[in-house]
Tab-separated table of C-alpha atoms in Angstrom:
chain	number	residue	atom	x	y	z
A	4	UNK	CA	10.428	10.608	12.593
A	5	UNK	CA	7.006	10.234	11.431
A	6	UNK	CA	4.183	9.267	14.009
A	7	UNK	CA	3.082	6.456	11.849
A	8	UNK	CA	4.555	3.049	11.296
A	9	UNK	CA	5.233	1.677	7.328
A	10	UNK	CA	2.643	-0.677	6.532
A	11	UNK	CA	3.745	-4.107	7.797
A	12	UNK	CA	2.179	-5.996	4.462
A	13	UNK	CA	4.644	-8.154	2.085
A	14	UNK	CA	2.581	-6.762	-1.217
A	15	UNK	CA	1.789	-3.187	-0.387
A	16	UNK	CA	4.966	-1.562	-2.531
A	17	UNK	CA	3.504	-3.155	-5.079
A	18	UNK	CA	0.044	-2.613	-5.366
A	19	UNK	CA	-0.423	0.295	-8.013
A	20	UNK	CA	-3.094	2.914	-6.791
A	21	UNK	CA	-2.606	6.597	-7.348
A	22	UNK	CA	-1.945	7.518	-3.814
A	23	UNK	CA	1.019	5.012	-3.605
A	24	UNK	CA	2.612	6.373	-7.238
A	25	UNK	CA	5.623	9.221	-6.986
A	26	UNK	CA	5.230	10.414	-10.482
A	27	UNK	CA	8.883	12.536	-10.041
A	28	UNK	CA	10.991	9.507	-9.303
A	29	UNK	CA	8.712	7.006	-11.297
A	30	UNK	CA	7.948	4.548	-8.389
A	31	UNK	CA	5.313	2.740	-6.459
A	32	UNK	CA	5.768	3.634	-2.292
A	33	UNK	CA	4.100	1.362	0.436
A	34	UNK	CA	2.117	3.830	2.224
A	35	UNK	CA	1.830	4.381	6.001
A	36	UNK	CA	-0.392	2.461	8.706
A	37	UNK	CA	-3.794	3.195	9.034
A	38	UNK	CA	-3.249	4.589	12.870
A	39	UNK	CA	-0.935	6.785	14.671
A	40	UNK	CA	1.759	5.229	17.035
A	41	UNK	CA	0.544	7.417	19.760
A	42	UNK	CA	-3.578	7.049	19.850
A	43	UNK	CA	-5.228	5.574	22.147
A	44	UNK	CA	-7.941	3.371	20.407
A	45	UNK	CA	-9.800	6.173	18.848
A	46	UNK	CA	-8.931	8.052	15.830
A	47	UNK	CA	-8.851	11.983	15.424
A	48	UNK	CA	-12.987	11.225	14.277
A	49	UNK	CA	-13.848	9.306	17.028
A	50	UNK	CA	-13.697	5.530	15.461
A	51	UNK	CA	-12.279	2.893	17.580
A	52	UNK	CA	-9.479	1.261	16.171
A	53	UNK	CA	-7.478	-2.444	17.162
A	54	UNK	CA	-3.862	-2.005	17.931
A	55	UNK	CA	-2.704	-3.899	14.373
A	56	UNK	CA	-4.185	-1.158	13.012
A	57	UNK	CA	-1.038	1.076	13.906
A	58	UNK	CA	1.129	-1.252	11.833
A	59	UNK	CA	-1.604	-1.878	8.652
A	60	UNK	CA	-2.974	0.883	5.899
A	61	UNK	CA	-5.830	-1.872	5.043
A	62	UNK	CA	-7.064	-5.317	5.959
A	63	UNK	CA	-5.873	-6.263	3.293
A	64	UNK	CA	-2.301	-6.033	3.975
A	65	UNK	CA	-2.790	-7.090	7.273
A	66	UNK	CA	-4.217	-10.363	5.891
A	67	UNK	CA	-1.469	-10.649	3.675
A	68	UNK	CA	0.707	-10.156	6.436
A	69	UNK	CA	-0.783	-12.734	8.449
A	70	UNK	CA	-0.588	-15.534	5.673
A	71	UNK	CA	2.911	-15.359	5.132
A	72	UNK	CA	4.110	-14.900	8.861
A	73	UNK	CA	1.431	-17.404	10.365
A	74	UNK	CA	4.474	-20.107	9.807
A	75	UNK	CA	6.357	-17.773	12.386
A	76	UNK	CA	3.934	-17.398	14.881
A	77	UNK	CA	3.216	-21.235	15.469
A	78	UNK	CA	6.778	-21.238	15.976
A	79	UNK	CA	6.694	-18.921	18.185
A	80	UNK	CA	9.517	-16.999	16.300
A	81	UNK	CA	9.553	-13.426	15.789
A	82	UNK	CA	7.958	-12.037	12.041
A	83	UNK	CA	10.703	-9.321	10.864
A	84	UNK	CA	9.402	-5.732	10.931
A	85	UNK	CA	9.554	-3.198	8.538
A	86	UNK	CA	11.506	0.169	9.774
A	87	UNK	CA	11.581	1.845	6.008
A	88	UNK	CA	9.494	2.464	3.705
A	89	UNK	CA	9.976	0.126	0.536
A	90	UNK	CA	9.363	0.933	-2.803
A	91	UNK	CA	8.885	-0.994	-6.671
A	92	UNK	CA	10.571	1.085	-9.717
A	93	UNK	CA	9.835	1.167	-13.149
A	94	UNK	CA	6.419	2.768	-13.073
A	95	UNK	CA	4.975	5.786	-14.830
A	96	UNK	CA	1.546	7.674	-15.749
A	97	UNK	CA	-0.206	7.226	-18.798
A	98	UNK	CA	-3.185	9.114	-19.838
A	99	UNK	CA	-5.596	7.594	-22.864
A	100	UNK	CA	-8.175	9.689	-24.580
A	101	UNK	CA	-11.163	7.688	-26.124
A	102	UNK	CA	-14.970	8.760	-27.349
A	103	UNK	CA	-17.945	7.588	-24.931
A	104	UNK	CA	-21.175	6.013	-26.428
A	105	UNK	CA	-22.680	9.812	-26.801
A	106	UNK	CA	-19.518	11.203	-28.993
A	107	UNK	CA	-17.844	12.954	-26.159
A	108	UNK	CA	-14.138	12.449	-25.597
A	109	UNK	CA	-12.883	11.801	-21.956
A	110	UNK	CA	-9.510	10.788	-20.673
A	111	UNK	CA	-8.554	8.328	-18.312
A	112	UNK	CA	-5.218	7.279	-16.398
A	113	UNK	CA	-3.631	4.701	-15.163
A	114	UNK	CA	-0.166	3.835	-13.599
A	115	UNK	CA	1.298	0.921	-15.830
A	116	UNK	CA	4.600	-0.599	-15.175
A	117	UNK	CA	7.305	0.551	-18.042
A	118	UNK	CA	9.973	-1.866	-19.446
A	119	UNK	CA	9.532	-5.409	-21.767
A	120	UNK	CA	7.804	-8.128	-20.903
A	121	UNK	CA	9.900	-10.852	-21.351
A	122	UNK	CA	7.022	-13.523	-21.059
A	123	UNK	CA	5.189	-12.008	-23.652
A	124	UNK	CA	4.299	-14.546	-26.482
């Protein structure tokens, strides 16, 4: 059992940054909160840290969170929480080469979803 919670935000499976992407299995992971379960409201560095910040990797996903569960709280219902770490498939790596402005080649990558776009015009 890991002594982190999953990130708590609806979107963050599905956000495609490098530290998210599983090249081996092809697929975009949420990653895990910010804090550990067991601090105290410091981190290992010193910082002082809320207590949503054990169940959030960003502010972003906590904001997230918060505008699709604020319907549930005004209720005064119960939001669901997340006990496993969710993932989006169909991803992979992809590596371009292209000349700069001076004549020098450089590569870049980028994760890009794989499969057909069925919107596409």
């Amino acid at each position: 059992m890991p002594n982190k919670h999953f990130c708590q935000g609806p979107e963050c499976h599905t956000y495609t940054t490098s530290d998210r992407f599983l090249k081996s299995k092809g697929i975009i992971r949420g990653r895990y909160a910010y804090a550990k379960i067991d601090n105290g409201f410091r981190t290992d560095s010193g910082y002082y840290i809320s207590e949503a910040d054990k169940y959030f990797c960003s502010q972003g996903c906590k904001m997230d969170w918060l505008n699709v569960n604020m319907e549930s709280i005004a209720r005064r219902t119960l939001p669901p929480f997340i006990e496993h770490r969710r993932i989006s498939e169909g991803y992979e790596k992809r590596t371009t080469t292209h000349e700069g402005w001076q004549g020098k080649m450089y590569t870049s990558s980028s994760i890009q979803k794989i499969g057909v776009d069925n919107n596409a015009d």
